[in-house]
Tab-separated table of C-alpha atoms and ligand atoms in Angstrom:
chain	number	residue	atom	x	y	z
A	29	MET	CA	0.000	0.000	0.000
A	30	ARG	CA	0.945	3.655	-0.236
A	31	ALA	CA	1.611	5.397	3.088
A	32	ALA	CA	3.082	8.726	4.210
A	33	VAL	CA	6.082	7.767	6.371
A	34	PHE	CA	8.584	9.802	8.368
A	35	HIS	CA	11.941	8.259	9.224
A	36	GLU	CA	13.111	10.861	11.734
A	37	TYR	CA	11.336	13.379	13.960
A	38	GLY	CA	10.614	16.510	11.957
A	39	GLY	CA	12.036	14.877	8.806
A	40	PRO	CA	10.273	14.625	5.452
A	41	LEU	CA	6.974	12.742	5.273
A	42	THR	CA	7.408	10.701	2.083
A	43	VAL	CA	4.769	8.650	0.294
A	44	GLU	CA	6.207	5.133	-0.044
A	45	ALA	CA	5.135	1.587	-0.869
A	46	VAL	CA	4.996	-0.401	2.393
A	47	SER	CA	3.516	-3.787	3.367
A	48	ASP	CA	-0.268	-4.024	3.624
A	49	PRO	CA	-1.388	-4.363	7.261
A	50	ALA	CA	-3.058	-7.559	8.533
A	51	PRO	CA	-6.051	-7.415	10.876
A	52	PRO	CA	-5.404	-8.074	14.605
A	53	ALA	CA	-7.295	-11.156	15.864
A	54	ASP	CA	-10.084	-8.993	17.335
A	55	GLY	CA	-9.652	-6.194	14.819
A	56	VAL	CA	-10.026	-5.087	11.236
A	57	VAL	CA	-8.235	-3.466	8.355
A	58	LEU	CA	-9.946	-0.413	6.864
A	59	GLU	CA	-9.457	1.032	3.430
A	60	VAL	CA	-9.086	4.675	4.451
A	61	GLY	CA	-11.679	6.922	2.831
A	62	ALA	CA	-10.567	10.146	4.491
A	63	THR	CA	-8.299	11.196	7.353
A	64	GLY	CA	-7.991	14.553	9.064
A	65	ILE	CA	-4.695	16.314	9.737
A	66	CYS	CA	-4.538	17.442	13.365
A	67	ARG	CA	-2.123	19.263	15.639
A	68	SER	CA	-1.665	15.966	17.526
A	69	ASP	CA	-0.166	14.506	14.322
A	70	TRP	CA	2.197	17.470	14.264
A	71	HIS	CA	3.244	16.717	17.868
A	72	ALA	CA	3.883	13.048	16.954
A	73	TRP	CA	5.952	14.099	13.928
A	74	MET	CA	7.964	16.583	15.995
A	75	GLY	CA	8.820	13.866	18.544
A	76	HIS	CA	6.782	15.265	21.452
A	77	ASP	CA	5.124	11.900	22.141
A	78	PRO	CA	7.330	9.151	23.639
A	79	ASP	CA	5.039	6.399	22.226
A	80	VAL	CA	5.963	7.311	18.652
A	81	ALA	CA	9.145	5.767	17.219
A	82	PRO	CA	10.180	6.266	13.561
A	83	PRO	CA	9.666	4.968	10.965
A	84	HIS	CA	6.086	6.033	11.577
A	85	VAL	CA	2.813	6.732	9.770
A	86	PRO	CA	0.641	9.397	11.480
A	87	GLY	CA	-3.145	9.754	11.277
A	88	HIS	CA	-5.961	9.254	13.793
A	89	GLU	CA	-9.036	11.146	12.482
A	90	LEU	CA	-10.204	8.488	10.058
A	91	ALA	CA	-13.176	6.986	8.287
A	92	GLY	CA	-13.219	4.150	5.803
A	93	THR	CA	-14.487	0.763	4.686
A	94	VAL	CA	-13.807	-2.581	6.379
A	95	VAL	CA	-11.785	-4.768	3.962
A	96	ALA	CA	-10.487	-7.509	6.320
A	97	VAL	CA	-11.783	-8.880	9.633
A	98	GLY	CA	-9.853	-10.824	12.287
A	99	PRO	CA	-11.236	-14.196	13.465
A	100	ASP	CA	-12.353	-12.811	16.856
A	101	ALA	CA	-13.977	-9.564	15.681
A	102	ALA	CA	-17.573	-10.544	16.385
A	103	GLY	CA	-20.331	-8.913	14.360
A	104	VAL	CA	-18.081	-6.940	12.004
A	105	ARG	CA	-18.478	-7.425	8.250
A	106	VAL	CA	-16.403	-6.561	5.194
A	107	GLY	CA	-17.891	-3.593	3.370
A	108	GLU	CA	-19.154	-1.696	6.417
A	109	ARG	CA	-18.485	2.075	6.403
A	110	VAL	CA	-17.104	3.076	9.780
A	111	THR	CA	-15.168	5.521	11.914
A	112	VAL	CA	-13.526	5.164	15.338
A	113	PRO	CA	-12.762	7.512	18.236
A	114	PHE	CA	-9.111	8.592	18.318
A	115	CYS	CA	-8.708	6.542	21.499
A	116	LEU	CA	-9.838	2.911	21.162
A	117	GLY	CA	-10.805	1.166	24.388
A	118	CYS	CA	-9.528	-2.298	25.298
A	119	GLY	CA	-12.895	-3.439	26.633
A	120	ARG	CA	-11.358	-5.153	29.668
A	121	CYS	CA	-10.181	-2.463	32.122
A	122	ALA	CA	-12.377	-0.846	34.778
A	123	PRO	CA	-13.099	2.393	32.834
A	124	CYS	CA	-14.005	0.407	29.682
A	125	ARG	CA	-16.304	-1.888	31.682
A	126	ALA	CA	-18.000	1.258	33.027
A	127	GLY	CA	-18.531	2.465	29.452
A	128	GLU	CA	-15.845	5.177	29.628
A	129	THR	CA	-13.666	3.953	26.762
A	130	GLN	CA	-12.068	7.407	26.424
A	131	LEU	CA	-10.366	6.751	29.785
A	132	CYS	CA	-9.120	3.236	28.929
A	133	ASP	CA	-6.086	2.085	30.935
A	134	ASP	CA	-4.706	0.257	27.885
A	135	ASP	CA	-5.959	2.359	24.981
A	136	TYR	CA	-4.873	2.084	21.357
A	137	GLN	CA	-4.449	5.321	19.436
A	138	PRO	CA	-3.903	4.887	15.684
A	139	GLY	CA	-1.074	7.106	14.541
A	140	PHE	CA	0.519	7.023	18.028
A	141	THR	CA	0.393	3.515	19.536
A	142	GLY	CA	0.745	2.085	16.030
A	143	TRP	CA	0.794	3.195	12.398
A	144	GLY	CA	-2.089	5.469	11.538
A	145	SER	CA	-4.296	6.442	8.649
A	146	PHE	CA	-2.047	8.588	6.419
A	147	ALA	CA	-2.147	5.474	4.225
A	148	GLN	CA	-4.376	3.446	1.926
A	149	TYR	CA	-5.081	0.947	4.710
A	150	VAL	CA	-4.993	1.011	8.515
A	151	ALA	CA	-5.242	-1.846	11.047
A	152	LEU	CA	-7.363	-1.324	14.165
A	153	PRO	CA	-7.792	-3.614	17.222
A	154	HIS	CA	-10.884	-4.264	19.388
A	155	ALA	CA	-13.257	-3.710	16.482
A	156	ALA	CA	-16.484	-4.943	18.076
A	157	LEU	CA	-16.237	-2.337	20.840
A	158	ASN	CA	-14.861	0.629	18.925
A	159	LEU	CA	-16.136	0.633	15.340
A	160	VAL	CA	-18.927	3.139	14.718
A	161	ARG	CA	-21.129	2.499	11.645
A	162	LEU	CA	-21.687	5.582	9.528
A	163	PRO	CA	-25.092	6.579	8.155
A	164	GLU	CA	-25.168	6.374	4.333
A	165	ALA	CA	-25.706	10.129	4.088
A	166	LEU	CA	-22.516	10.956	6.005
A	167	GLY	CA	-19.514	11.090	3.665
A	168	PHE	CA	-16.011	10.036	4.658
A	169	VAL	CA	-14.621	13.588	4.694
A	170	ALA	CA	-17.257	14.823	7.150
A	171	ALA	CA	-16.960	11.611	9.186
A	172	ALA	CA	-13.174	11.996	9.450
A	173	ALA	CA	-13.752	15.454	10.888
A	174	LEU	CA	-15.766	13.907	13.745
A	175	GLY	CA	-13.201	11.644	15.372
A	176	CYS	CA	-11.115	14.069	17.392
A	177	ARG	CA	-11.930	17.759	17.788
A	178	PHE	CA	-15.640	17.552	16.950
A	179	MET	CA	-16.463	14.639	19.227
A	180	THR	CA	-14.390	16.183	22.022
A	181	ALA	CA	-16.431	19.369	21.671
A	182	TYR	CA	-19.605	17.284	21.640
A	183	ALA	CA	-18.555	15.539	24.857
A	184	ALA	CA	-17.611	18.886	26.452
A	185	VAL	CA	-21.025	20.407	25.828
A	186	ALA	CA	-23.487	17.500	25.709
A	187	VAL	CA	-21.906	15.100	28.218
A	188	HIS	CA	-20.055	17.385	30.675
A	189	GLY	CA	-21.535	20.902	30.341
A	190	ARG	CA	-25.163	19.809	29.823
A	191	PRO	CA	-26.698	23.273	29.307
A	192	GLY	CA	-30.477	23.519	29.483
A	193	LYS	CA	-32.479	25.133	26.687
A	194	GLY	CA	-31.910	28.884	26.825
A	195	ASP	CA	-28.892	28.566	29.145
A	196	TRP	CA	-25.776	30.556	28.318
A	197	VAL	CA	-22.630	28.740	27.187
A	198	ALA	CA	-19.378	30.742	27.011
A	199	VAL	CA	-16.711	29.410	24.651
A	200	HIS	CA	-13.209	30.791	25.240
A	201	GLY	CA	-11.081	30.176	22.133
A	202	CYS	CA	-12.690	29.696	18.704
A	203	GLY	CA	-10.266	27.366	16.941
A	204	GLY	CA	-11.475	23.988	15.651
A	205	VAL	CA	-12.651	22.661	19.024
A	206	GLY	CA	-14.190	25.974	20.067
A	207	LEU	CA	-16.158	26.438	16.843
A	208	SER	CA	-17.336	22.820	17.086
A	209	ALA	CA	-18.501	23.559	20.640
A	210	VAL	CA	-20.370	26.652	19.445
A	211	MET	CA	-22.202	24.490	16.906
A	212	VAL	CA	-23.025	21.786	19.472
A	213	ALA	CA	-24.218	24.283	22.100
A	214	VAL	CA	-26.496	26.019	19.589
A	215	ALA	CA	-27.854	22.610	18.531
A	216	GLN	CA	-28.638	21.880	22.191
A	217	GLY	CA	-30.762	25.031	22.374
A	218	ALA	CA	-28.250	27.040	24.407
A	219	ARG	CA	-27.318	30.699	23.867
A	220	VAL	CA	-23.636	31.120	23.073
A	221	ALA	CA	-21.130	33.835	23.987
A	222	ALA	CA	-17.940	33.270	21.967
A	223	VAL	CA	-14.606	34.785	23.017
A	224	ASP	CA	-11.436	35.061	20.917
A	225	ILE	CA	-8.752	37.554	19.957
A	226	ASP	CA	-9.219	37.032	16.187
A	227	PRO	CA	-12.115	38.908	14.523
A	228	ALA	CA	-12.222	36.314	11.701
A	229	LYS	CA	-12.791	33.488	14.192
A	230	LEU	CA	-15.423	35.533	16.026
A	231	ALA	CA	-17.200	36.068	12.707
A	232	LEU	CA	-17.181	32.292	12.124
A	233	ALA	CA	-18.591	31.752	15.621
A	234	ARG	CA	-21.415	34.188	14.827
A	235	ALA	CA	-22.072	32.408	11.515
A	236	LEU	CA	-22.432	29.154	13.476
A	237	GLY	CA	-25.026	30.710	15.771
A	238	ALA	CA	-23.172	32.482	18.600
A	239	GLU	CA	-25.392	35.312	19.823
A	240	VAL	CA	-22.554	37.282	21.409
A	241	ALA	CA	-18.965	37.550	20.118
A	242	LEU	CA	-16.432	39.169	22.425
A	243	ASP	CA	-12.919	40.276	21.517
A	244	ALA	CA	-10.704	39.340	24.477
A	245	ARG	CA	-8.209	42.041	23.467
A	246	ALA	CA	-10.775	44.638	24.578
A	247	GLY	CA	-10.129	43.899	28.277
A	248	ASP	CA	-11.560	41.594	30.958
A	249	ALA	CA	-13.205	38.816	28.916
A	250	ALA	CA	-14.834	37.206	31.972
A	251	ALA	CA	-16.457	40.492	33.021
A	252	ALA	CA	-17.684	40.971	29.448
A	253	VAL	CA	-19.250	37.489	29.463
A	254	ARG	CA	-20.917	38.135	32.829
A	255	GLU	CA	-22.355	41.397	31.552
A	256	ALA	CA	-23.539	39.950	28.224
A	257	THR	CA	-25.217	36.968	29.902
A	258	GLY	CA	-27.000	38.772	32.715
A	259	GLY	CA	-24.740	37.576	35.531
A	260	GLY	CA	-22.610	34.828	34.045
A	261	ALA	CA	-22.731	31.758	31.839
A	262	HIS	CA	-24.311	28.523	33.052
A	263	VAL	CA	-21.551	26.575	31.322
A	264	SER	CA	-18.138	27.856	30.212
A	265	LEU	CA	-15.448	26.113	28.173
A	266	ASP	CA	-11.747	26.785	27.911
A	267	ALA	CA	-11.445	25.554	24.340
A	268	LEU	CA	-7.919	26.923	23.873
A	269	GLY	CA	-5.909	25.624	26.828
A	270	SER	CA	-3.925	28.355	28.582
A	271	ALA	CA	-3.638	29.868	32.049
A	272	GLY	CA	-5.479	32.975	30.881
A	273	THR	CA	-8.408	31.280	29.145
A	274	CYS	CA	-8.810	28.716	31.949
A	275	ALA	CA	-9.126	31.414	34.629
A	276	ALA	CA	-11.348	33.570	32.397
A	277	SER	CA	-13.646	30.613	31.809
A	278	VAL	CA	-14.062	29.947	35.543
A	279	GLU	CA	-14.658	33.649	36.218
A	280	SER	CA	-17.275	33.811	33.439
A	281	LEU	CA	-19.655	31.552	35.351
A	282	ARG	CA	-22.735	32.393	37.358
A	283	LYS	CA	-23.388	30.621	40.672
A	284	ARG	CA	-23.605	26.832	40.352
A	285	GLY	CA	-22.036	27.072	36.865
A	286	ARG	CA	-19.858	24.423	35.242
A	287	HIS	CA	-16.387	25.002	33.793
A	288	VAL	CA	-15.272	22.452	31.219
A	289	GLN	CA	-11.554	22.229	30.386
A	290	VAL	CA	-11.269	21.157	26.756
A	291	GLY	CA	-8.044	22.746	25.509
A	292	LEU	CA	-4.934	20.793	26.450
A	293	LEU	CA	-2.566	22.367	28.950
A	294	LEU	CA	0.933	21.517	27.762
A	295	ALA	CA	4.581	22.289	28.477
A	296	GLY	CA	4.868	25.177	30.961
A	297	GLU	CA	1.089	25.350	31.506
A	298	ARG	CA	0.432	21.871	32.900
A	299	SER	CA	-0.445	23.343	36.319
A	300	VAL	CA	-2.224	26.663	35.936
A	301	PRO	CA	-3.727	28.784	38.743
A	302	VAL	CA	-7.504	28.344	39.111
A	303	PRO	CA	-9.549	30.912	41.113
A	304	MET	CA	-10.624	28.315	43.683
A	305	SER	CA	-12.077	30.878	46.116
A	306	ARG	CA	-14.650	31.633	43.430
A	307	VAL	CA	-15.244	27.902	42.919
A	308	ILE	CA	-16.188	27.787	46.629
A	309	SER	CA	-18.203	31.012	46.887
A	310	HIS	CA	-20.167	30.260	43.687
A	311	GLU	CA	-20.335	26.475	44.176
A	312	LEU	CA	-18.863	25.917	40.724
A	313	GLU	CA	-18.138	22.546	39.148
A	314	LEU	CA	-14.955	21.832	37.184
A	315	ALA	CA	-14.801	19.075	34.543
A	316	GLY	CA	-12.057	17.780	32.284
A	317	VAL	CA	-12.634	16.178	28.884
A	318	HIS	CA	-10.461	13.506	27.277
A	319	GLY	CA	-12.343	12.714	24.089
A	320	MET	CA	-15.680	10.916	24.095
A	321	ALA	CA	-16.796	7.418	25.033
A	322	VAL	CA	-17.762	5.363	21.998
A	323	ARG	CA	-21.253	4.857	23.523
A	324	HIS	CA	-22.123	8.549	22.902
A	325	TYR	CA	-21.668	8.276	19.105
A	326	PRO	CA	-25.307	7.293	18.391
A	327	ALA	CA	-26.605	10.571	19.884
A	328	LEU	CA	-23.984	12.529	17.938
A	329	LEU	CA	-24.834	10.751	14.661
A	330	ASP	CA	-28.572	11.275	15.296
A	331	ALA	CA	-27.977	15.027	15.649
A	332	ILE	CA	-26.072	14.994	12.349
A	333	ALA	CA	-28.764	12.927	10.594
A	334	ALA	CA	-31.428	15.346	11.849
A	335	GLY	CA	-29.461	18.262	10.400
A	336	ARG	CA	-28.791	19.922	13.782
A	337	LEU	CA	-25.028	19.418	13.430
A	338	ASP	CA	-22.930	19.572	10.268
A	339	PRO	CA	-19.273	18.719	10.878
A	340	ALA	CA	-18.520	19.312	7.183
A	341	ARG	CA	-18.885	23.070	7.857
A	342	LEU	CA	-15.586	22.906	9.740
A	343	VAL	CA	-13.615	21.250	6.927
A	344	GLY	CA	-11.379	23.847	5.293
A	345	THR	CA	-9.684	21.968	2.459
A	346	THR	CA	-9.233	18.437	1.139
A	347	VAL	CA	-5.820	17.347	-0.126
A	348	PRO	CA	-4.169	14.207	-1.591
A	349	LEU	CA	-1.834	12.013	0.503
A	350	GLU	CA	1.232	13.627	-1.133
A	351	GLN	CA	0.286	16.931	0.543
A	352	ALA	CA	0.354	15.506	4.094
A	353	GLY	CA	3.962	16.488	4.757
A	354	ALA	CA	3.496	20.055	3.562
A	355	GLU	CA	0.343	20.391	5.666
A	356	LEU	CA	2.128	19.159	8.815
A	357	ALA	CA	5.035	21.507	8.174
A	358	ALA	CA	2.616	24.410	7.743
A	359	MET	CA	1.291	23.756	11.263
A	360	SER	CA	4.590	24.951	12.694
A	361	GLY	CA	3.279	28.437	11.850
A	362	PHE	CA	0.037	28.115	13.885
A	363	ALA	CA	-2.005	29.838	11.164
A	364	GLN	CA	-4.533	27.130	10.293
A	365	GLN	CA	-8.073	27.985	9.178
A	366	GLY	CA	-10.485	25.043	9.263
A	367	ALA	CA	-9.652	21.352	9.308
A	368	THR	CA	-7.605	19.856	6.454
A	369	VAL	CA	-8.636	16.348	5.392
A	370	ILE	CA	-6.781	13.886	3.129
A	371	ASP	CA	-9.268	12.286	0.746
A	372	THR	CA	-7.129	10.847	-2.080
A	373	PHE	CA	-4.732	7.953	-1.420
A	374	ALA	CA	-4.161	6.013	-4.648
B	23	ZN	ZN1	-6.856	14.925	16.199
B	24	ZN	ZN1	-9.829	-0.323	28.545
């Protein structure tokens, strides 16, 4: 098969002929229909993840067709159109048995634990638990856009934030996850206050249904949210991941509000100050999100089928496999607009 391989961290990603994968005993091989290019792939390529050893094929936001099934993959058939969460549960550990596959103690992440989907074919384990069948109407490009940022945003709002109809949801940071969260919150009947420092992103948030768009460069973003929402948001997300946006999110909340930490806190910001005195005085709840359990996919796919959510609106461009290296390299500049998806492999 053809695959985009790097042989050293940060080195060229070259499209090469490599051996076709075989299905694990309880797994499958998919013919990849589309695969998103994500900042996590960039981190793997740059050598920031100790699990990744070159030569390596990145790619974890995938959708495709089952072309081979292992002997122990019960109920899975060749020809099925599927996607998977970026983090596949083992099915045996305590979190998996509780239905929280996103917290698996022995998870498999394509493109990190093993070779990923920047290739014509990808092997995946534990198929019976983790494969999600796609509705006919949902194309591979849109489905590939679901598996990472979009489903994490869905979990942040629908599983952790749980706004009621008419409740205010503040979204701090309107990159891919933040804009996805705006869309999900609007679909849930919430009113959205979007916060960013980029007028173009704020305009996108408005186009997706945010009622209020606040430029954080204008001053105290939390105070602006509290004023715009009549006393504070019911739910607030840090969709960027920084000390500033985390604290602003907590301070945006009204009493009994819920802060949801979606953006990753990396490098020097692993332990950021949180205004805990306000957590006490306002009886706030704090939640973290690490992807979404596979059991929540049916509700997400129902919302897409009903037309309430359209992940394709967040796809910026589609590119052939040969472009993968250039796209990863471009991420070093942090200037991405919309998700880029590989949709041509042959
Ligand atoms: Zn991703
Ligand atoms: Zn597990």
